mmCIF file with all atom_site columns, C-alpha atoms in Angstrom:
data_model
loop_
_atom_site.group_PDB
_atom_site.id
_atom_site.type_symbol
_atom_site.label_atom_id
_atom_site.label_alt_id
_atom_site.label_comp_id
_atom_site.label_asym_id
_atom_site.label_entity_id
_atom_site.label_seq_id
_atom_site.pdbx_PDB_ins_code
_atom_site.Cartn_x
_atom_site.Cartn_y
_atom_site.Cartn_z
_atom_site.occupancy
_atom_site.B_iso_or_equiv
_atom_site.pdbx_formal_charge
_atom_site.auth_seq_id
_atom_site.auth_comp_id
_atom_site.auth_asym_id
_atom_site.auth_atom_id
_atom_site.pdbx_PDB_model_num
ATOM 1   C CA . UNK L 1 1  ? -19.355 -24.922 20.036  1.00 0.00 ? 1  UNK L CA 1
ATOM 2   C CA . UNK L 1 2  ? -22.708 -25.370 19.288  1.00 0.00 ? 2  UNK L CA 1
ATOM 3   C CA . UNK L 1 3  ? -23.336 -22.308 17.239  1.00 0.00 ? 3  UNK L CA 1
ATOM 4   C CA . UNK L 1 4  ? -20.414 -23.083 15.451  1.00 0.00 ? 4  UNK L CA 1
ATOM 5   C CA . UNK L 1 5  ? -21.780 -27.000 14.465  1.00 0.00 ? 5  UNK L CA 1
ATOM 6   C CA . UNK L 1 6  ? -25.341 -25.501 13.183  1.00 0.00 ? 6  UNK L CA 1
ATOM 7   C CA . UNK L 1 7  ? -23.208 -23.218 11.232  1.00 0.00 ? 7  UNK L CA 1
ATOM 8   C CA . UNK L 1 8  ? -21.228 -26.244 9.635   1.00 0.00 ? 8  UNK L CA 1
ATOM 9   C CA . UNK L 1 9  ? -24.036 -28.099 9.120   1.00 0.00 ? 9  UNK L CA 1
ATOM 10  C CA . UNK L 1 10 ? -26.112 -24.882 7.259   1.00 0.00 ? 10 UNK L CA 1
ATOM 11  C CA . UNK L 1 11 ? -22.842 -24.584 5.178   1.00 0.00 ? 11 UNK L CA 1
ATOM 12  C CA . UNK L 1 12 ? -22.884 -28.544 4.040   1.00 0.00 ? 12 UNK L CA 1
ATOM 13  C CA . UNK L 1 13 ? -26.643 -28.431 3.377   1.00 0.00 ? 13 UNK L CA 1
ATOM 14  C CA . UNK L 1 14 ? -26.429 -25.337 1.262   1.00 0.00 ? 14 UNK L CA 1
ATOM 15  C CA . UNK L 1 15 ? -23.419 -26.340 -0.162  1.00 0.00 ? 15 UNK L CA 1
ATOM 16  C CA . UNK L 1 16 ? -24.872 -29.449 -1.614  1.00 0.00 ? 16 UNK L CA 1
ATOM 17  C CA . UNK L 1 17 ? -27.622 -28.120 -2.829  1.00 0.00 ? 17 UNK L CA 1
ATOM 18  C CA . UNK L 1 18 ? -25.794 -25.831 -4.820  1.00 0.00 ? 18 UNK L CA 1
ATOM 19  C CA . UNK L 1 19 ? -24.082 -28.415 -6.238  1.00 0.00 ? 19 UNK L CA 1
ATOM 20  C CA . UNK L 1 20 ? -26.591 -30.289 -7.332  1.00 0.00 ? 20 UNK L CA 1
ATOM 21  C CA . UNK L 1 21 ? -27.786 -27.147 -8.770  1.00 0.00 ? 21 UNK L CA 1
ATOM 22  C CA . UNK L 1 22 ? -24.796 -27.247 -11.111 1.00 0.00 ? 22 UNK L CA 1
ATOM 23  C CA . UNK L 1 23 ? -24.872 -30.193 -12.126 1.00 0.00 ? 23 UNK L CA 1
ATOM 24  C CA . UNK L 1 24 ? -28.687 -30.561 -13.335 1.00 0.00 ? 24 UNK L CA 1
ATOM 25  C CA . UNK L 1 25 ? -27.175 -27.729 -15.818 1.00 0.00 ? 25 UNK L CA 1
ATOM 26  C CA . UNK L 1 26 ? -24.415 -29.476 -17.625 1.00 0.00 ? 26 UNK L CA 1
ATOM 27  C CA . UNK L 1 27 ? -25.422 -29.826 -20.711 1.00 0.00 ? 27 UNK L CA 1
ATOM 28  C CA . UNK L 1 28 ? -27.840 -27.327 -20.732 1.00 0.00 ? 28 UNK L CA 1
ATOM 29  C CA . UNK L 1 29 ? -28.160 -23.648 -22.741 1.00 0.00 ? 29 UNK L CA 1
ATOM 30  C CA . UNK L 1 30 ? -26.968 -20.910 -20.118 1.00 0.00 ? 30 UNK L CA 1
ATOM 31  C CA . UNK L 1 31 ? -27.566 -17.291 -20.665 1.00 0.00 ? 31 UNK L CA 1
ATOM 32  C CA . UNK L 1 32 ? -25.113 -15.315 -18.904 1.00 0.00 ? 32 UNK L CA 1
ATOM 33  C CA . UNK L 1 33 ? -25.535 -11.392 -18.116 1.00 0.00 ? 33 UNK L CA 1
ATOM 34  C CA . UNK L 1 34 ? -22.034 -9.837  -17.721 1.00 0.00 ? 34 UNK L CA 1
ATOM 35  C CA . UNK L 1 35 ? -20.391 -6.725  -16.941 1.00 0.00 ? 35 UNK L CA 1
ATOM 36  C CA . UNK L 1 36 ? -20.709 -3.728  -19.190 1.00 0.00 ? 36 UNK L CA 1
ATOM 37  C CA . UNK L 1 37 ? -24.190 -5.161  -20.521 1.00 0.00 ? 37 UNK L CA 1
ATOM 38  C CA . UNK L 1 38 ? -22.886 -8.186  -22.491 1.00 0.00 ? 38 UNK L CA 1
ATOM 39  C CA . UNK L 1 39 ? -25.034 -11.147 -22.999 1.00 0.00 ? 39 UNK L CA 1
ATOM 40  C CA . UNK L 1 40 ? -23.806 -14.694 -24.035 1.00 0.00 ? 40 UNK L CA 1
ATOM 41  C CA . UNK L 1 41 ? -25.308 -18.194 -24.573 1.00 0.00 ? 41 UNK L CA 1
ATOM 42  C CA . UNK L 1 42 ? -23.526 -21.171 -23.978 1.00 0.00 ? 42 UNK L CA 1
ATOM 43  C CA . UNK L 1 43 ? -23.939 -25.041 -23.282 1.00 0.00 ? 43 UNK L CA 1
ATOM 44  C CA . UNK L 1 44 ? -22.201 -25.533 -19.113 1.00 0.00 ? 44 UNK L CA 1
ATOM 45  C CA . UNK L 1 45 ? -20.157 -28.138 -18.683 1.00 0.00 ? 45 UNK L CA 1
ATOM 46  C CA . UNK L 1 46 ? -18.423 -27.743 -15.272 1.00 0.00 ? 46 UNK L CA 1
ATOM 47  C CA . UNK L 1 47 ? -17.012 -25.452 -12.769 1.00 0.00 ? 47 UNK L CA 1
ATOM 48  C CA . UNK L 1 48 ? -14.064 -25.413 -10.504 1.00 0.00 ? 48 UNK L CA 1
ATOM 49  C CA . UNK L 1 49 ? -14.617 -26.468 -7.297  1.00 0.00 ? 49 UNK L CA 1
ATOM 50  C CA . UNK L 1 50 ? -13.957 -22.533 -5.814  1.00 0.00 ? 50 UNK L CA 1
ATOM 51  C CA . UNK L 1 51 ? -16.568 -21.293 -8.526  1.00 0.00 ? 51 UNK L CA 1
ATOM 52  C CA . UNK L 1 52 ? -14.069 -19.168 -10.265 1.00 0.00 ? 52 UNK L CA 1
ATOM 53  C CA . UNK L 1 53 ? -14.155 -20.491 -13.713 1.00 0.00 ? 53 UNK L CA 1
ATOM 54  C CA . UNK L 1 54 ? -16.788 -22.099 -15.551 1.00 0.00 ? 54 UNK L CA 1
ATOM 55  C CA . UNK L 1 55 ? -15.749 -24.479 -18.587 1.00 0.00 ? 55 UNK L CA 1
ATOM 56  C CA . UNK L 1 56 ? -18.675 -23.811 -21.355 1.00 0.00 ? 56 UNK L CA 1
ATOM 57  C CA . UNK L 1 57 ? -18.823 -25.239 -24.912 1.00 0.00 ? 57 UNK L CA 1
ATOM 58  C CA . UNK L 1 58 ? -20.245 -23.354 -27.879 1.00 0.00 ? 58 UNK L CA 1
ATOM 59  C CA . UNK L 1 59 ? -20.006 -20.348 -27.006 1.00 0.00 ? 59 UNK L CA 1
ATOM 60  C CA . UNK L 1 60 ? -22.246 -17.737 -29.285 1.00 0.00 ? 60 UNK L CA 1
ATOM 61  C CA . UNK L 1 61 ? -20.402 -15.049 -29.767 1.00 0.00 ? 61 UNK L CA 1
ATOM 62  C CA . UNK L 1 62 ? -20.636 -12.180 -32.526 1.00 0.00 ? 62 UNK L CA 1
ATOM 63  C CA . UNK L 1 63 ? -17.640 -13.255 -34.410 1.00 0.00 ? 63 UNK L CA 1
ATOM 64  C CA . UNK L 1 64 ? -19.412 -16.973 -34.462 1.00 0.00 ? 64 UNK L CA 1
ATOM 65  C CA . UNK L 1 65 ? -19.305 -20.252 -32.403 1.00 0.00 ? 65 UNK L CA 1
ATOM 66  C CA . UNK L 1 66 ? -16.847 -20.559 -30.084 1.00 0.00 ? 66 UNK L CA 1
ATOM 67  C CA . UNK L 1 67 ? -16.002 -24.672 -29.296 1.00 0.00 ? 67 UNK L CA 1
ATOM 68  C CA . UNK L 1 68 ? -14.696 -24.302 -25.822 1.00 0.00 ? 68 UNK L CA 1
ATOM 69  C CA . UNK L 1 69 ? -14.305 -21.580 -23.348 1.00 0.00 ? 69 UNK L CA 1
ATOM 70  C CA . UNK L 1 70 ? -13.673 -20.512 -19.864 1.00 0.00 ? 70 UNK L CA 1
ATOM 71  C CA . UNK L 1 71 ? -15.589 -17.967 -18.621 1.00 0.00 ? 71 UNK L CA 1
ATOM 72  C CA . UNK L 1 72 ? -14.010 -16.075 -15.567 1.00 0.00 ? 72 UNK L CA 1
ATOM 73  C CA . UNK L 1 73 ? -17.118 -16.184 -12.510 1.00 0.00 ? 73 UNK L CA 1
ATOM 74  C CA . UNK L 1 74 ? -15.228 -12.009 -11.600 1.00 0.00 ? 74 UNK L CA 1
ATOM 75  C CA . UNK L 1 75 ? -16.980 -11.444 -15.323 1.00 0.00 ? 75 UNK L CA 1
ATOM 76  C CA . UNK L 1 76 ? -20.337 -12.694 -14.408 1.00 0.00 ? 76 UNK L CA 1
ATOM 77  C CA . UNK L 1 77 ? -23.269 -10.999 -12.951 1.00 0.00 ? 77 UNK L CA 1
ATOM 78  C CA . UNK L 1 78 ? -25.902 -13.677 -13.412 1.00 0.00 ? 78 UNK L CA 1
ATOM 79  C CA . UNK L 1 79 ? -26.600 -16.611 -15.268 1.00 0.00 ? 79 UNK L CA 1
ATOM 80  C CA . UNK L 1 80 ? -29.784 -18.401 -15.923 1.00 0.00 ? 80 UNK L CA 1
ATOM 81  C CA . UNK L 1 81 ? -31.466 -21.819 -17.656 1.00 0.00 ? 81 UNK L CA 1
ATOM 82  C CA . UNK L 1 82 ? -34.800 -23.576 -17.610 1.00 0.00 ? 82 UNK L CA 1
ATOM 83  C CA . UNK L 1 83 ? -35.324 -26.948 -16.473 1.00 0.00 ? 83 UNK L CA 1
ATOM 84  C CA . UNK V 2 1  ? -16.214 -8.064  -0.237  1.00 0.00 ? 1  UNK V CA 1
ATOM 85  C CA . UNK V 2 2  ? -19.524 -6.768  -0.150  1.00 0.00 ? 2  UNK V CA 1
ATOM 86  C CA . UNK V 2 3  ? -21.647 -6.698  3.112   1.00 0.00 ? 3  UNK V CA 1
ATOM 87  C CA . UNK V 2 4  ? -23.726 -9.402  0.899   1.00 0.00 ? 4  UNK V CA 1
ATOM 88  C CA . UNK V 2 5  ? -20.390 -11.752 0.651   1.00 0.00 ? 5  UNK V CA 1
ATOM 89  C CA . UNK V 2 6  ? -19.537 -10.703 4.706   1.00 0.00 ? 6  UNK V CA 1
ATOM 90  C CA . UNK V 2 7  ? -23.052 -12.300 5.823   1.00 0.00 ? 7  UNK V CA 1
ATOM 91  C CA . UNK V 2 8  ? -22.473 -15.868 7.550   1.00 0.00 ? 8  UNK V CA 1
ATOM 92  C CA . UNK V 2 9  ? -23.803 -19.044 6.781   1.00 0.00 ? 9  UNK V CA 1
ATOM 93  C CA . UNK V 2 10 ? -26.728 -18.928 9.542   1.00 0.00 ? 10 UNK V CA 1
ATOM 94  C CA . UNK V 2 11 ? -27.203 -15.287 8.096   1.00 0.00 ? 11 UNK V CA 1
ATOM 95  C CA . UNK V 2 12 ? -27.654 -16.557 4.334   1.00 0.00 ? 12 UNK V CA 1
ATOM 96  C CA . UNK V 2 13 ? -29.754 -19.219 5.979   1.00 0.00 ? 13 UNK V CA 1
ATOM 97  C CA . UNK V 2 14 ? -32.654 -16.725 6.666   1.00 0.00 ? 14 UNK V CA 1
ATOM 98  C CA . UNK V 2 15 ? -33.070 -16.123 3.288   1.00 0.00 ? 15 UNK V CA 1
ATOM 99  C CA . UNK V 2 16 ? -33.357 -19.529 1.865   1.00 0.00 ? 16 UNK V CA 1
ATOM 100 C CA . UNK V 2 17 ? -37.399 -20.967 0.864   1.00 0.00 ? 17 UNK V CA 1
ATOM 101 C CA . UNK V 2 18 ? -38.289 -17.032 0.499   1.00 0.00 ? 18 UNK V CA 1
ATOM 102 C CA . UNK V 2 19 ? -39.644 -15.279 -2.196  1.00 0.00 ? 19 UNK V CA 1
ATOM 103 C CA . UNK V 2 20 ? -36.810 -12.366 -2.632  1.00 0.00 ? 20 UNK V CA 1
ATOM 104 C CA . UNK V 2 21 ? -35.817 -9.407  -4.738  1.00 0.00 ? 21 UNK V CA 1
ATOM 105 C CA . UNK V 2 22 ? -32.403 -8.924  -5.558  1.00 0.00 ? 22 UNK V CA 1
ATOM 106 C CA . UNK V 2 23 ? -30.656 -6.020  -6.820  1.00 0.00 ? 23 UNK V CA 1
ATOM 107 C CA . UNK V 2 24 ? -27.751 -6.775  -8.651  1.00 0.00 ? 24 UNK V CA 1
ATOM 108 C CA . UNK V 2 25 ? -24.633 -4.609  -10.020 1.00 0.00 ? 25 UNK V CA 1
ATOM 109 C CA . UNK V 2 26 ? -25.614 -2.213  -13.134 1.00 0.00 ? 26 UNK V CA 1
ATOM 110 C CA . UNK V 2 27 ? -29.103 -2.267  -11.954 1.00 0.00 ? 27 UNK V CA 1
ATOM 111 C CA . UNK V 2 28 ? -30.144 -5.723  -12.550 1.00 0.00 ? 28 UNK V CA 1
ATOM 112 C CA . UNK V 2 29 ? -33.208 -6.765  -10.446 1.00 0.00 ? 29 UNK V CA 1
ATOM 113 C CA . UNK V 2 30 ? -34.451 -10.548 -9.826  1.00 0.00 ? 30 UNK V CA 1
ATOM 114 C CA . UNK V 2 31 ? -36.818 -11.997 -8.287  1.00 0.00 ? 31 UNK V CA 1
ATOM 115 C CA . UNK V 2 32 ? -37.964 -15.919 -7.044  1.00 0.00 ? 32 UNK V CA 1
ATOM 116 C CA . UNK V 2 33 ? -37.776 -17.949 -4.270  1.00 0.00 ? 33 UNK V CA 1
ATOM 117 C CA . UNK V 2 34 ? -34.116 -19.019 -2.766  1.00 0.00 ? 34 UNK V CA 1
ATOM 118 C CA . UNK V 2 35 ? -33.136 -22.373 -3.380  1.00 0.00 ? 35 UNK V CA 1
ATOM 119 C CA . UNK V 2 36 ? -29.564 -21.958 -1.483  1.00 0.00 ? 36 UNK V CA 1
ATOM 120 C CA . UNK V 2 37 ? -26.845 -19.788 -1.466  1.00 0.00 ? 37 UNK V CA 1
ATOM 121 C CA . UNK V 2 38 ? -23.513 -21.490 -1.532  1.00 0.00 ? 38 UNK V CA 1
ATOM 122 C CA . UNK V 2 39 ? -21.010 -20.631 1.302   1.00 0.00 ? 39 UNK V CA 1
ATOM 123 C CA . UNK V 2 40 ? -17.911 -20.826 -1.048  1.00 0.00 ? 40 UNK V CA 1
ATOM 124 C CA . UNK V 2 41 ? -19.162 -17.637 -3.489  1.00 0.00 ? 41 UNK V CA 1
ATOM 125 C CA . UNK V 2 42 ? -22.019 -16.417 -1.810  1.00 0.00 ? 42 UNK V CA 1
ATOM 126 C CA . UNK V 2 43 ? -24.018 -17.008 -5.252  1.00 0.00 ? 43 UNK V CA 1
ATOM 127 C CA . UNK V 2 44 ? -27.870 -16.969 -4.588  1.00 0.00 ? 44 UNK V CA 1
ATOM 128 C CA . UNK V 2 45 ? -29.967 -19.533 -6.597  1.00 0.00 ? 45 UNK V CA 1
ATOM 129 C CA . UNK V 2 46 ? -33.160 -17.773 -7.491  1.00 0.00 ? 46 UNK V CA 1
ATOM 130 C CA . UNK V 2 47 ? -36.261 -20.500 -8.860  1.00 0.00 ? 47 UNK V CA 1
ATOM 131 C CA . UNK V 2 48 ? -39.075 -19.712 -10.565 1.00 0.00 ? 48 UNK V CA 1
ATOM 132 C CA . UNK V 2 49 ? -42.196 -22.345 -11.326 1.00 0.00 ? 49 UNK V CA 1
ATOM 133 C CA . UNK V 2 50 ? -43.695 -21.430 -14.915 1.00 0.00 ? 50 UNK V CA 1
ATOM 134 C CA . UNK V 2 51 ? -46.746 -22.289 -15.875 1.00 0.00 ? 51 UNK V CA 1
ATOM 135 C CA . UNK V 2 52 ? -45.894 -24.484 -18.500 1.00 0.00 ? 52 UNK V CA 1
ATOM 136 C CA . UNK V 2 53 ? -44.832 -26.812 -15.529 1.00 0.00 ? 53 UNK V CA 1
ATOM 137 C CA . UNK V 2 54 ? -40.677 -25.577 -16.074 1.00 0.00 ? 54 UNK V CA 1
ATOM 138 C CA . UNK V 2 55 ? -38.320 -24.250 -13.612 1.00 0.00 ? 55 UNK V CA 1
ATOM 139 C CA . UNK V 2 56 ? -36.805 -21.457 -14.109 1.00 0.00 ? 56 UNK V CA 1
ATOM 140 C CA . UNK V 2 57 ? -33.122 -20.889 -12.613 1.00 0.00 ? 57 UNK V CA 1
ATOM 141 C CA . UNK V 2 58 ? -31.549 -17.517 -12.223 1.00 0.00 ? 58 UNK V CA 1
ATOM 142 C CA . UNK V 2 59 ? -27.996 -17.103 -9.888  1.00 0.00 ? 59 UNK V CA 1
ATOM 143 C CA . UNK V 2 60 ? -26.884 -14.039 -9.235  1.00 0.00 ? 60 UNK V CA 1
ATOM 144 C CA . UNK V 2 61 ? -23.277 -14.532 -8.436  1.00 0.00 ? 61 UNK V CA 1
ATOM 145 C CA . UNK V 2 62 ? -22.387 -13.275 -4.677  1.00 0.00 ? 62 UNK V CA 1
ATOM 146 C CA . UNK V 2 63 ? -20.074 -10.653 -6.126  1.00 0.00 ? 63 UNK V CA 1
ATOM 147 C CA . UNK V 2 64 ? -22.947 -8.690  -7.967  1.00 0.00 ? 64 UNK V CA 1
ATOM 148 C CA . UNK V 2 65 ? -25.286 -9.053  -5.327  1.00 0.00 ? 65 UNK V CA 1
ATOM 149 C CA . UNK V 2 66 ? -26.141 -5.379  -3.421  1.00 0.00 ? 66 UNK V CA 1
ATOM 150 C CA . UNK V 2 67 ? -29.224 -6.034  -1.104  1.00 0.00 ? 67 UNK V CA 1
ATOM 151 C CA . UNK V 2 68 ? -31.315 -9.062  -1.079  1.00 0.00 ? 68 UNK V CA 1
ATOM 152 C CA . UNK V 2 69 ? -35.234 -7.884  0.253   1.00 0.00 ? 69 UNK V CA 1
ATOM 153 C CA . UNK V 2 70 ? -37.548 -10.769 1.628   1.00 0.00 ? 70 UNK V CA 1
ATOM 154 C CA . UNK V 2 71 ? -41.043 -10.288 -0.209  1.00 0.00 ? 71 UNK V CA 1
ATOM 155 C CA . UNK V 2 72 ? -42.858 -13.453 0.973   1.00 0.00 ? 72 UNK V CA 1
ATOM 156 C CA . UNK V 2 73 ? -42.286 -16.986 3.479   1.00 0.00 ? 73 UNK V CA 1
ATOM 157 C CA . UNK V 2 74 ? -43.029 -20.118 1.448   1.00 0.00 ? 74 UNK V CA 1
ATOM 158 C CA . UNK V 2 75 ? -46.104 -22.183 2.277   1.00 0.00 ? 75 UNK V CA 1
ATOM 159 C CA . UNK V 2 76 ? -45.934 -25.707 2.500   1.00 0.00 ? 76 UNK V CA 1
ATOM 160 C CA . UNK V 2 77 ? -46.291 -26.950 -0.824  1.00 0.00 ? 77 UNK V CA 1
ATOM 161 C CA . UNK V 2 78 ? -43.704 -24.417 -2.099  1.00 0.00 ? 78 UNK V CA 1
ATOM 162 C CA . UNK V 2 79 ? -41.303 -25.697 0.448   1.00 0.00 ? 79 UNK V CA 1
ATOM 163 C CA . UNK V 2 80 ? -41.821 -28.850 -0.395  1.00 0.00 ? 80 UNK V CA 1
ATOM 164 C CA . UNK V 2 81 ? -41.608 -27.708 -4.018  1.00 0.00 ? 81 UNK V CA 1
ATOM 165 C CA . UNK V 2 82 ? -38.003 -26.278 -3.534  1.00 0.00 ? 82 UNK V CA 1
ATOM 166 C CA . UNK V 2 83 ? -37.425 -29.271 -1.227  1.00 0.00 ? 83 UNK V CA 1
ATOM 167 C CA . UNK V 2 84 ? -37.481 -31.846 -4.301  1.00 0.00 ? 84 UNK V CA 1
ATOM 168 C CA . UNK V 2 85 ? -35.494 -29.873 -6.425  1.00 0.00 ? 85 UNK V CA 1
ATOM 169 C CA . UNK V 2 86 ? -32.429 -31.300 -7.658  1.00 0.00 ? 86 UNK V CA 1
ATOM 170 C CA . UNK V 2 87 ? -32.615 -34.165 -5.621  1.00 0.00 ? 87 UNK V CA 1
ATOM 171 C CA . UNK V 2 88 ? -31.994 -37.486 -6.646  1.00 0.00 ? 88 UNK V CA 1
ATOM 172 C CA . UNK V 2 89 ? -34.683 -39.452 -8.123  1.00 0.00 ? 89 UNK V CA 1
ATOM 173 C CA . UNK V 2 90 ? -36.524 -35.939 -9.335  1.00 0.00 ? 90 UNK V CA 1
ATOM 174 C CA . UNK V 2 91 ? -36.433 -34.610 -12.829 1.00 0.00 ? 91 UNK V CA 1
#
């Protein structure tokens, strides 16, 4: 019971923190590296609360600009953005 | 899953304030110091202090991830560096 309670709590404490990570990048530029060496740029807005989506807005793409977009997490290898 | 996404919360634990390498699908390599990794997707959140006083974020999403290798522990200041991160009342 005990092992199991540090294990809750390590979940909630990195669980937050990853959290917060998202949401200090709303708003920001986000490269993301995907499968099958594709590279895209687009402004975060939010994620879904599983991290299987994430909602982006202008979207550079080769055929131009896209407004809005969901990009699926399954596509994703990385992402990064500088603070 | 991978053995990456199998690992337990008190396992991912281990990793967190160390300087790590990660080797990612289609031989993608990273490397900074572990912020957290979040229990839902097993996503590690790699940071990186520039120079020019920025911070550099890089997650590799727990999927991609195919062996995490601890280079280095943090020293105070850099856990207290990580520590501050995000939090509120920081920029």
């Amino acid at each position: 019971a005990v092992q199991l309670e540090q294990e809750q709590q390590g979940r909630v404490v990195m669980r937050e923190r990853y959290l917060r990570s998202l949401s200090a990048m709303a708003g920001h530029p986000v490269r993301f590296t995907m499968y099958e060496k594709v590279n895209v740029t687009a402004l975060f807005e939010a994620s879904d609360i599983d991290i299987l989506n994430f909602h982006v807005s202008e979207l550079q793409t080769p055929l131009g600009v896209q407004r809005d977009a969901l990009l699926r997490c399954s596509d994703i290898i990385s992402y990064t953005f500088e603070l | 899953m991978t053995e990456w996404q199998r690992k337990t919360p008190l396992e991912w634990q281990k990793y967190v304030t160390k300087e790590v390498n990660v080797t990612a699908a289609e031989k993608h390599d990273y490397k900074g110091w572990v912020l957290t990794v979040d229990p839902v997707s097993a996503n590690i959140v790699l940071v990186t202090f520039l120079e020019d006083g920025k911070v550099s974020v890089l997650v590799v999403l727990g999927h991609a991830v195919q062996e995490v290798g601890i280079v280095k522990e943090a020293d105070d200041e850099m856990r207290e560096k990580l520590a501050l991160l995000f939090m509120p009342g920081e920029s």
